[in-house]
Coordinates of C-alpha atoms in Angstrom, one line a residue:
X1 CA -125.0 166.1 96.4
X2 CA -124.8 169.3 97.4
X3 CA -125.3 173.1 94.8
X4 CA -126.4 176.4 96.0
X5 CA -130.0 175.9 95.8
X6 CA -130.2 173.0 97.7
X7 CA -130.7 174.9 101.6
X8 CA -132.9 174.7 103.9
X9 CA -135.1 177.5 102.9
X10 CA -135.0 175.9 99.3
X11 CA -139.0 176.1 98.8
X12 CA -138.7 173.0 95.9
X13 CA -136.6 171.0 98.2
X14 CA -139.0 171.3 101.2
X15 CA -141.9 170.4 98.9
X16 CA -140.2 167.5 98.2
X17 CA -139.2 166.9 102.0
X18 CA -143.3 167.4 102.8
X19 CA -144.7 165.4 100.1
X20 CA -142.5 162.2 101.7
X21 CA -143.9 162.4 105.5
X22 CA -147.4 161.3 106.3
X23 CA -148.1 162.5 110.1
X24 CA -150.8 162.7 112.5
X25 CA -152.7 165.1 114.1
X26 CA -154.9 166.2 116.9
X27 CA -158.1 166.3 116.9
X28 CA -161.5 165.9 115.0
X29 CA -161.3 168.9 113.0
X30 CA -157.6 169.6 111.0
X31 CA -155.7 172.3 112.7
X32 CA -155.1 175.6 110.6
X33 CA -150.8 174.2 110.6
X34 CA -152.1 170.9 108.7
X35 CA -153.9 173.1 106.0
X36 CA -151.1 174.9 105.4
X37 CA -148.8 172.3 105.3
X38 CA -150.7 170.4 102.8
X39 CA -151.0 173.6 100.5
X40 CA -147.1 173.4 100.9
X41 CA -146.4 169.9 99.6
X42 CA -147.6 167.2 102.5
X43 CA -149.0 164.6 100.5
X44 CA -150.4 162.4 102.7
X45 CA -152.3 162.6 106.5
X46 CA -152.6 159.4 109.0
X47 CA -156.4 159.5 111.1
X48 CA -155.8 157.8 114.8
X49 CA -158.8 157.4 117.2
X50 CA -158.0 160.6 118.4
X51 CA -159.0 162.1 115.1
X52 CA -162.6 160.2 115.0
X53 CA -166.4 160.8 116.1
X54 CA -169.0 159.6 114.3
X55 CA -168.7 158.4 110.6
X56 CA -170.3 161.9 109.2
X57 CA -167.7 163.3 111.3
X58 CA -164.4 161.7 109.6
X59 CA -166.3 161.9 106.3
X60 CA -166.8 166.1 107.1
X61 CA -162.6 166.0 107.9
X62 CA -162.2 164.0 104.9
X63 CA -163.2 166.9 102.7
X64 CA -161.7 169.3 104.9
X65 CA -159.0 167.8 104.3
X66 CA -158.4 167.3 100.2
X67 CA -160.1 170.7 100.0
X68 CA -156.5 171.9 99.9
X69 CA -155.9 168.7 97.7
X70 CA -158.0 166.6 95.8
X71 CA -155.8 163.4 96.0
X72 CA -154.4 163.6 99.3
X73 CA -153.8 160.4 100.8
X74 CA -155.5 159.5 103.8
X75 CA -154.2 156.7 105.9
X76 CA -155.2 155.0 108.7
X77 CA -154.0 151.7 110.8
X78 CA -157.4 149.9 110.8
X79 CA -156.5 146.4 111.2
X80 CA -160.1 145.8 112.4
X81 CA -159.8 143.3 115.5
X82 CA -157.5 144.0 118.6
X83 CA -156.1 147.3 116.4
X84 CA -158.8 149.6 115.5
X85 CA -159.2 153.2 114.7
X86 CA -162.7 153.4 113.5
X87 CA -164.1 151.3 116.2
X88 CA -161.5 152.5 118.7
X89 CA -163.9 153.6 121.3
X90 CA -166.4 151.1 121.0
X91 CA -164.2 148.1 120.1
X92 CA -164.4 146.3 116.9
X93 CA -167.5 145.1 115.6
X94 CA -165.0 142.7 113.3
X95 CA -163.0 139.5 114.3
X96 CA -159.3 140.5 114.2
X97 CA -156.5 138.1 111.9
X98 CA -155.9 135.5 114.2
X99 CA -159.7 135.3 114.4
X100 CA -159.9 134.5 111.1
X101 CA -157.6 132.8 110.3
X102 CA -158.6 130.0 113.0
X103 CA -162.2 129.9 110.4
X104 CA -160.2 129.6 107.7
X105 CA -162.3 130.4 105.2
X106 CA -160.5 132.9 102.4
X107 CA -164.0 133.8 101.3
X108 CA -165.0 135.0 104.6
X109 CA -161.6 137.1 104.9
X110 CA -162.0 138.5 101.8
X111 CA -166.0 139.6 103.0
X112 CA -164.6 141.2 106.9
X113 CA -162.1 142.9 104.5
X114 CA -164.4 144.2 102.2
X115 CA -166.2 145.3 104.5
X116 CA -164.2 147.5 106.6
X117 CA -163.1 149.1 103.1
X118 CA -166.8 149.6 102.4
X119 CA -166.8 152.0 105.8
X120 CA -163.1 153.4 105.0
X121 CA -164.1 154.6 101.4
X122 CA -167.4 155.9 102.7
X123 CA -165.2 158.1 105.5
X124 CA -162.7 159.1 102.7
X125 CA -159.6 157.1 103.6
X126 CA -157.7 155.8 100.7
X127 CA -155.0 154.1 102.7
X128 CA -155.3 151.7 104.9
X129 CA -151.9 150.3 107.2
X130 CA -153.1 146.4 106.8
X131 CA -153.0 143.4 106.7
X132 CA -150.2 142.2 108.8
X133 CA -148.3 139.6 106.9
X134 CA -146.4 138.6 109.9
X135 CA -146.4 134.9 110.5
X136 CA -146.9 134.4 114.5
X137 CA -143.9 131.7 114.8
X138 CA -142.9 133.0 118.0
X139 CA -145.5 132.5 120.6
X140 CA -144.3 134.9 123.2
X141 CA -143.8 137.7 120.4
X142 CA -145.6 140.9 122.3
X143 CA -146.4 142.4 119.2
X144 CA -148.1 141.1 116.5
X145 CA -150.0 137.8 118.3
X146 CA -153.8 138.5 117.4
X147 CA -152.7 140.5 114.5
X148 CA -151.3 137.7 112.7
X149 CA -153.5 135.0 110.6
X150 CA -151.9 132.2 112.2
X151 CA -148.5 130.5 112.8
X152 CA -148.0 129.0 109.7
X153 CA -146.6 130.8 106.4
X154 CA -149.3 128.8 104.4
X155 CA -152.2 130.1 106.2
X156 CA -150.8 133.5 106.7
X157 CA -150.2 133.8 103.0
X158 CA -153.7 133.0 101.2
X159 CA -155.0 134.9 104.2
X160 CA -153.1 138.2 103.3
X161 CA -154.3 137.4 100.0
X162 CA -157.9 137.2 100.5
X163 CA -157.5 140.4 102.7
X164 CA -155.7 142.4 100.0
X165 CA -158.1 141.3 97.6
X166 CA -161.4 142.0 99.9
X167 CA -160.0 145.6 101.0
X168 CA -159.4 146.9 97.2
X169 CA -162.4 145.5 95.9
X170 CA -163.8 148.7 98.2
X171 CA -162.0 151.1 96.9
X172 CA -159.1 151.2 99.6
X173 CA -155.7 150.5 99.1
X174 CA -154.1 148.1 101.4
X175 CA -150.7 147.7 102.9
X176 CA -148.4 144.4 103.5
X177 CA -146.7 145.1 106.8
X178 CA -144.5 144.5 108.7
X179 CA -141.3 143.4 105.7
X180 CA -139.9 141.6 106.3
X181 CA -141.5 139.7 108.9
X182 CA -142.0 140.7 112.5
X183 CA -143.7 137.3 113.4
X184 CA -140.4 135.4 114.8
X185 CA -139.5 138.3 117.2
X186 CA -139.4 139.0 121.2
X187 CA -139.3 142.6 121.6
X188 CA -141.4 144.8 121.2
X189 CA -140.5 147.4 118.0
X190 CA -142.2 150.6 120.1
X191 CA -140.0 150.0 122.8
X192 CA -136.7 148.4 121.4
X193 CA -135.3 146.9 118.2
X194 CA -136.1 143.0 118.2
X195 CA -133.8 141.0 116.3
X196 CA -134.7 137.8 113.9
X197 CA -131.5 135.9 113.7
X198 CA -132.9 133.0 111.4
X199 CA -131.1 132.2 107.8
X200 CA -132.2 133.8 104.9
X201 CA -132.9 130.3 103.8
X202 CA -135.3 130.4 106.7
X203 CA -136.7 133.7 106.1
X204 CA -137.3 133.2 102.4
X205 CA -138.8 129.8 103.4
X206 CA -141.3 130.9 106.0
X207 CA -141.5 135.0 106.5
X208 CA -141.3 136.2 102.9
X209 CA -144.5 134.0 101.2
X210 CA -147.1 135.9 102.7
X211 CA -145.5 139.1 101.2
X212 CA -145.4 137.7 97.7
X213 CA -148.8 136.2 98.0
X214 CA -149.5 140.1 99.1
X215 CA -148.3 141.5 95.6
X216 CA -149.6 138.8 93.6
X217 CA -153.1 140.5 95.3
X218 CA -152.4 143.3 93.9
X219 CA -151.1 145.3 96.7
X220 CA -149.0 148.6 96.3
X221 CA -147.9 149.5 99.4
X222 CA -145.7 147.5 101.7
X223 CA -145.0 149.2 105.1
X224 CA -141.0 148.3 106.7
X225 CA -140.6 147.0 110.3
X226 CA -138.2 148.4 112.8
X227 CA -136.1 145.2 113.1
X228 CA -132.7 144.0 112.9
X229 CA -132.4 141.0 110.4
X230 CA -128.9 140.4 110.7
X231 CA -128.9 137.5 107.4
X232 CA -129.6 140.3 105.3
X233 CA -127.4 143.5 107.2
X234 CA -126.1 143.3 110.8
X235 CA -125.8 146.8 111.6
X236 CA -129.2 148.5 110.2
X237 CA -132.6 147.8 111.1
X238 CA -135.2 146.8 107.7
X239 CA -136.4 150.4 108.0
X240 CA -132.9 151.5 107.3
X241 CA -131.4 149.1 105.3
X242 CA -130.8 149.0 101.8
X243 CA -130.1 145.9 101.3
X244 CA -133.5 144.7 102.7
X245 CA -135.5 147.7 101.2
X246 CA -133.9 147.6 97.5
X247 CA -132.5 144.5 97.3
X248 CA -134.6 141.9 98.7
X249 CA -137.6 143.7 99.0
X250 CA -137.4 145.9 95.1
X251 CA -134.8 143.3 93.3
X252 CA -136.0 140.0 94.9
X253 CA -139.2 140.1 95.3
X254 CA -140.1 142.4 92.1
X255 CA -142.1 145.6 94.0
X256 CA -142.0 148.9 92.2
X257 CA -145.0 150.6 94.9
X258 CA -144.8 152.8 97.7
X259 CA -142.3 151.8 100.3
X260 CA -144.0 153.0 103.9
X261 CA -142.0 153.0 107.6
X262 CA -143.9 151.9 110.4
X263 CA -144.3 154.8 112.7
X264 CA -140.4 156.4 113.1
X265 CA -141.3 157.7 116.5
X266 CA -141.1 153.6 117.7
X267 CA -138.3 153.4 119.9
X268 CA -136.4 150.5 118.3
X269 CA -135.5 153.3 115.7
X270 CA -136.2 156.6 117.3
X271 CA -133.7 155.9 120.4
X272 CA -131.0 155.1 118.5
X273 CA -130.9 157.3 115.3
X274 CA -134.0 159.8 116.9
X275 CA -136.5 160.5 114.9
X276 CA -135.2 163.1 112.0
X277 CA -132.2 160.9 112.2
X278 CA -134.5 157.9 111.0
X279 CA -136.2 159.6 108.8
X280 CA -133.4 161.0 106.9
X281 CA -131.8 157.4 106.8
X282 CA -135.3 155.4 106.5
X283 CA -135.7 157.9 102.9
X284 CA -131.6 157.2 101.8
X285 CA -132.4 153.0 102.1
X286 CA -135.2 153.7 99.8
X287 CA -138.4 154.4 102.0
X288 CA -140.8 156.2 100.0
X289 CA -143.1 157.3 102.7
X290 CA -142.5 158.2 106.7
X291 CA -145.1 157.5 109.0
X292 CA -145.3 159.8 112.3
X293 CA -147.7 160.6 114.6
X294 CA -149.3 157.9 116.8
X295 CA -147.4 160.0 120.0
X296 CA -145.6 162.9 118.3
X297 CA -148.3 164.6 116.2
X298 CA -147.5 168.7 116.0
X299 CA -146.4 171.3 113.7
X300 CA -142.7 170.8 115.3
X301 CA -142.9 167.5 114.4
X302 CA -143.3 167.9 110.8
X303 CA -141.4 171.0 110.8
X304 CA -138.5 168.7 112.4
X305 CA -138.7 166.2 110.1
X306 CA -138.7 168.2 106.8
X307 CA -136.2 170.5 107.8
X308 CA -133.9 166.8 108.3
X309 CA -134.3 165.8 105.5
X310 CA -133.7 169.3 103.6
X311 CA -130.4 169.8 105.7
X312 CA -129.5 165.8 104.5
X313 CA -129.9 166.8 101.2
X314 CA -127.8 170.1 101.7
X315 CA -124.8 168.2 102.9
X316 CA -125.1 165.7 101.1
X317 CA -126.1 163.0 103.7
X318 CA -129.1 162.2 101.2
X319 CA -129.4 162.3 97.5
X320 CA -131.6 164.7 95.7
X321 CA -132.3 162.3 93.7
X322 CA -133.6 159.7 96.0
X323 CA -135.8 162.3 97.6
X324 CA -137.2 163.3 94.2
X325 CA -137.5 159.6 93.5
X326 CA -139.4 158.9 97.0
X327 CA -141.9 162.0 96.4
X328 CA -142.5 160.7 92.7
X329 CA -143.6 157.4 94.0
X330 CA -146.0 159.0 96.3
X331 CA -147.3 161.0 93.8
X332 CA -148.2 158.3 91.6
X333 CA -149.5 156.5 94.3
X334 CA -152.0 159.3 95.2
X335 CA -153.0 159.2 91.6
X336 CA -153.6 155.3 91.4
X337 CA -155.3 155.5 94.9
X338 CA -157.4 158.8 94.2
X339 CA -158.4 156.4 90.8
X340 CA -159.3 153.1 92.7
X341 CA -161.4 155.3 95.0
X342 CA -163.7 157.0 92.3
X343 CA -163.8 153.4 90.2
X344 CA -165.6 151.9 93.4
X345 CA -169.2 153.4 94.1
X346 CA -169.9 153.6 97.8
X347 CA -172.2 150.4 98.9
X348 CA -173.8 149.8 102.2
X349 CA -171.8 148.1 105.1
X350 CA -173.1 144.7 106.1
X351 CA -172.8 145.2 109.6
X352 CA -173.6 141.4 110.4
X353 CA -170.4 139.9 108.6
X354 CA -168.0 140.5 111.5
X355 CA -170.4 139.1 114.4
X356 CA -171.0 136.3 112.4
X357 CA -166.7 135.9 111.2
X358 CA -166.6 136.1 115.2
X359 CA -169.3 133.1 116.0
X360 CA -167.5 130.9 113.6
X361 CA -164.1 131.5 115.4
X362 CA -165.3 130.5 119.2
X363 CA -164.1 127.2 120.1
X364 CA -165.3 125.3 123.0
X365 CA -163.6 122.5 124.6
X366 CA -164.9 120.5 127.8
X367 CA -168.0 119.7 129.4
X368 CA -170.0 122.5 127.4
X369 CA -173.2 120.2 127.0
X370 CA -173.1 119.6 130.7
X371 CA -172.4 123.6 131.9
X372 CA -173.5 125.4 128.9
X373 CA -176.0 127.2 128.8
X374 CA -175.2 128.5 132.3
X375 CA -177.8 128.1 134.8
X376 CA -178.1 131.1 136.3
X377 CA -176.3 134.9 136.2
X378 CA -172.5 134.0 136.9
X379 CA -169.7 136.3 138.7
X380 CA -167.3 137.3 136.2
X381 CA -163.6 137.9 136.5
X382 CA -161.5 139.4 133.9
X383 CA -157.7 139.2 134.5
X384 CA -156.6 142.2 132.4
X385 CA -152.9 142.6 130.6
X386 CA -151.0 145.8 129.4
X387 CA -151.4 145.5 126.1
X388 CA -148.8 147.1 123.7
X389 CA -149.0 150.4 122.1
X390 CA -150.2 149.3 118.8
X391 CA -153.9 148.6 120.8
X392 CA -155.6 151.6 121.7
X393 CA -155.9 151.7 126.0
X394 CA -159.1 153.6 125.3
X395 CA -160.5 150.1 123.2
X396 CA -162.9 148.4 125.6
X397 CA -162.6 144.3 125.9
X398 CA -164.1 141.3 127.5
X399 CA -167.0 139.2 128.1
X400 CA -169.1 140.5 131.1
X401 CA -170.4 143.7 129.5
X402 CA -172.6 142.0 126.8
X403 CA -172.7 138.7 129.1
X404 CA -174.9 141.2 131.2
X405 CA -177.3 142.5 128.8
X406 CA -177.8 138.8 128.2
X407 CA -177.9 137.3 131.5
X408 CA -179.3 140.2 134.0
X409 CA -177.7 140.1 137.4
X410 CA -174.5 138.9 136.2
X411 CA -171.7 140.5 138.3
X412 CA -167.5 141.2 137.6
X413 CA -164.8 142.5 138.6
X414 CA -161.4 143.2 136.4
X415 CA -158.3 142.9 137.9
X416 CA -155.0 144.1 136.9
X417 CA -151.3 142.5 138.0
X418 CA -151.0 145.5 140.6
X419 CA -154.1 144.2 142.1
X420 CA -152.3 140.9 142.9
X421 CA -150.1 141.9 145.8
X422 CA -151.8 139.3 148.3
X423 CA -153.0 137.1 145.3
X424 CA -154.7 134.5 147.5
X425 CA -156.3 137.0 149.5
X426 CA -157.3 139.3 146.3
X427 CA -158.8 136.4 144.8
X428 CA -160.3 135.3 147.7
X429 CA -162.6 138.1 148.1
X430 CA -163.2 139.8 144.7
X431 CA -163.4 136.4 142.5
X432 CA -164.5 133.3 145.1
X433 CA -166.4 134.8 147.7
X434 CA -168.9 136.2 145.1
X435 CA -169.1 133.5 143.1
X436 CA -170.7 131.5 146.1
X437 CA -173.5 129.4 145.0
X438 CA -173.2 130.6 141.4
X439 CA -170.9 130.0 138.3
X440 CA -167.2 131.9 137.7
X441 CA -166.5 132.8 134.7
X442 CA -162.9 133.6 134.2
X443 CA -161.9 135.8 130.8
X444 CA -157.8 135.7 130.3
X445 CA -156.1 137.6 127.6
X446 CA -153.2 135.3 126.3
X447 CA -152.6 133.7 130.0
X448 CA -149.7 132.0 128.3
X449 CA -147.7 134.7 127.9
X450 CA -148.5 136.2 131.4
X451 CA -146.9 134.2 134.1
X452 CA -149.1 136.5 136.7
X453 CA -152.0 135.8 134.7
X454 CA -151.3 132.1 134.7
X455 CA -150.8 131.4 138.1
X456 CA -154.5 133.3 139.1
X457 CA -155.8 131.3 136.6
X458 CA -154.3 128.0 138.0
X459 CA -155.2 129.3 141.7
X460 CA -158.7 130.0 140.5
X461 CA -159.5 127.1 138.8
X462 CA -157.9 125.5 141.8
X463 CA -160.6 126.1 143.7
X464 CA -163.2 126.2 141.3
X465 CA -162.8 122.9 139.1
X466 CA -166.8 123.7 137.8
X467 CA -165.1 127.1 136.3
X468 CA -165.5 128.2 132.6
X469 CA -162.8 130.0 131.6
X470 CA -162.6 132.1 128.5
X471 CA -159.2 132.7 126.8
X472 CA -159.6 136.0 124.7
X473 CA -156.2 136.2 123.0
X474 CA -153.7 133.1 121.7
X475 CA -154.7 129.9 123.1
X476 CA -152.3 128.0 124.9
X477 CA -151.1 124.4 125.1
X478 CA -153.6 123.4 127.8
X479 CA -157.1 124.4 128.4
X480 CA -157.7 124.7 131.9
X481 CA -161.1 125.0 133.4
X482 CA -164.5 123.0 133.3
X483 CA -165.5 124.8 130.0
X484 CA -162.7 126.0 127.8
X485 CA -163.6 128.7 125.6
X486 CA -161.5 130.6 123.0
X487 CA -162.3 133.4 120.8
X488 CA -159.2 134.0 119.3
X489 CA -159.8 138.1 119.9
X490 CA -161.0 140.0 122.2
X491 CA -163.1 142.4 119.7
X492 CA -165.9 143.6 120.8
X493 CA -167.8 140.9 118.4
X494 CA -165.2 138.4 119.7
X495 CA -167.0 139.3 123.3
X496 CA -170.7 138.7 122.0
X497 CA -169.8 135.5 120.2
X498 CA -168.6 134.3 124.3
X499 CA -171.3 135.6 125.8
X500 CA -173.9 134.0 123.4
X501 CA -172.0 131.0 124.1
X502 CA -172.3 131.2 127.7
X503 CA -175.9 132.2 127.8
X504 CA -176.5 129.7 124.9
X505 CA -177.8 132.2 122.7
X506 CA -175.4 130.7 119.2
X507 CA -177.1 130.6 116.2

């Protein structure tokens, strides 16, 4: 559809272009180009770690922020566990998914939830990118892992529920992510496009319950993965496919909300369309809503992405119409959200739930009346993995901080798979030696995925049968060492509830 009006300098047109895009930003206080942009048309804002202090600080940005509009959105990707924003420097004080799952208790889901909206709406965010409705079938998938409930659709489902449910009783709206399914995958979506290739029988069957238990919860946002699901379209990833966005997820399944991408700067759509190319087509499948701005968070950004899909509209690459029916649906989202918000008075966070979600989750296997509590201050090693992008690398993990503050005299050492060159000899003198005479504690980080991280472990148990070993992300078949212990996270309370357990400190 192209006329005389629609152009790039078309001032309606780029309103509606802004009001689509919901970027990020640097720093703690919002630039003077963010102001203006949001007095322009943007709609919506996305907080990172990068953006966050202490809580009077994001509530202070907060205001800042709808100053120049009273029901801008404000998102952020607070999964709570492995994937925190508001905890990002600290690590989270909340089990993550897999955590909870592994309880199994919806109540309890529902209370974590809750309680992380409880902090969200006190800090102003009205958004929040979670809970992942991803069902972990694949157990070497590098992306979702922790994230996920659990491995079964069942699980995952009332799980997704309870979270939906626990998050807007605070006054927060929640998001299903990643649609339709990024569970049964082997890339990773920041760095390539994975592909599912089961059935739609199959997907229907196992990948799409969790999503409909999601909008029987009331959820009204549902955020599209960057992945290539070729039972529903061969050549177009969810993000940019019609037939997964309109048909399945609109016609099938029955949602009329606000259709999010996950961030469009991921390479498995951003290499191969770049990222005003998968913007434009993310908005022409029927996206609502673009995410940007976990790496490429700058005026140019936005300026870049607006302009793309001005010039779409202009040659008719992307219907007016669809980008007037996009920004409509974020409008009336802002509206319902800016609603929810004031219909929720702000109440006191618990604080305790989390550590005690996390206690519940520990699992010990082996001769733990025999070795635990430990008998004196042990050595610690922590074999550490790259973890993907979604984690923040600034998110402190592991066992031997808090196992000092309980144990004094406790020693450790972390060691990376570049450490390993001469892993025999490495081990030798950073993990053995010290451990002389006392006990080893060895904390692994989904060893079952990591072959390097597997064989230290095998080497170090090896030659210390009497080791505990503490697996921090998805347990594996076997539990090697004397002790077994898994947390199912490696939160920050996922690291208390082990080191409680090691210096027998469980309630």
């Amino acid at each position: 559809m192209t006329s005389s009006r629609t152009t790039r300098s078309d001032p309606e047109l780029r309103r509606l272009a802004l009001s689509v895009l919901q970027p990020g930003f640097v720093g703690t206080e919002a630039p003077d180009w963010l102001l203006r942009a949001i007095g322009d048309g943007l709609s919506s804002v996305v907080l990172f770690s990068r953006n966050i202090g202490a809580p009077e600080q994001v509530t202070r940005l907060s205001a800042q922020l709808r100053a120049e509009n009273p029901e801008l959105i404000i998102a952020i990707d607070e999964e709570a566990g492995d994937v925190t924003r508001l905890e990002g420097w600290t690590g989270s004080t909340r089990p993550g998914n897999f955590a909870l799952g592994a309880v199994d208790d919806v109540e309890l889901t529902e209370a974590v939830a809750r309680d992380i909206g409880r902090e969200l709406h006190a800090a102003g965010v009205s958004l929040d990118y979670a809970p992942s409705a991803d069902v972990n079938s694949n157990p070497r998938n590098p992306v979702i892992g922790l994230r996920s409930f659990g491995t079964t659709t069942e699980l995952v489902a009332r799980h997704t529920a309870g979270w939906t449910r626990g998050l807007q009783a605070a006054g927060v709206a929640a998001c299903a992510k990643h649609f339709p399914g990024h569970g049964d995958t082997s890339v990773d979506s920041h760095h390539g496009l994975p592909t599912d290739d089961s059935t739609a029988e199959k997907i229907a069957a196992t990948a799409l319950p969790p999503f409909r238990a999601a909008l029987e919860a009331g959820v009204r946002v549902v955020m599209t993965g960057h992945l290539l699901v070729p039972a529903y379209d061969r050549e177009h990833p969810a993000t940019l496919s019609r037939t997964i966005i309109n048909d399945l997820l609109r016609t099938e399944l029955g949602f009329d909300g606000l259709v999010v991408t996950d961030g469009i700067e991921m390479g498995a759509v951003a290499d191969r369309y770049g990222i005003d190319g998968a913007t434009v087509g993310a908005v022409a499948a029927g996206a609502d809503a673009v995410c940007v701005g976990g790496e490429s968070a700058d005026e140019g950004t936005v300026a870049l992405l607006a302009g793309a899909l001005v010039s779409a509209v202009a040659s008719g690459r992307l219907a007016e119409q669809r980008l007037r029916e996009a920004a409509d649906r974020v409008r009336e989202f802002a509206t319902w959200s800016t609603q929810l918000g004031r219909a929720v008075p702000t109440s006191p966070i618990r604080g305790d739930v989390g550590f005690a979600a996390a206690r519940r989750a520990v699992r010990i296997r082996g001769r733990g009346a025999e070795l635990l509590p430990l008998a004196a201050a042990p050595h610690v090693v922590e074999l550490v993995p790259t973890t993907n992008l979604a984690i923040g690398p600034e998110t402190p993990w592991g066992v031997a901080a808090p196992l000092r503050e309980r144990l004094p005299g406790t020693t450790f050492v972390r060691l990376h798979p570049g450490h390993l060159g001469d892993r025999a000899a490495v081990l030798d003198e950073l993990a053995l030696r010290p451990a002389a005479g006392r006990p080893l504690v060895v904390v692994v980080r989904d060893a079952a995925r990591h072959d390097w991280m597997s064989a230290a472990l095998t080497e170090l148990v090896g030659a210390r049968p009497d080791a505990v070993v503490v697996e921090m992300g998805l347990p594996g078949d076997t539990a090697p060492g004397a002790v077994h212990i898994v947390t199912h996270g490696a939160t920050t309370a996922s690291g208390v509830a082990a080191a409680e357990a090691l210096a027998g400190l469980r309630s």
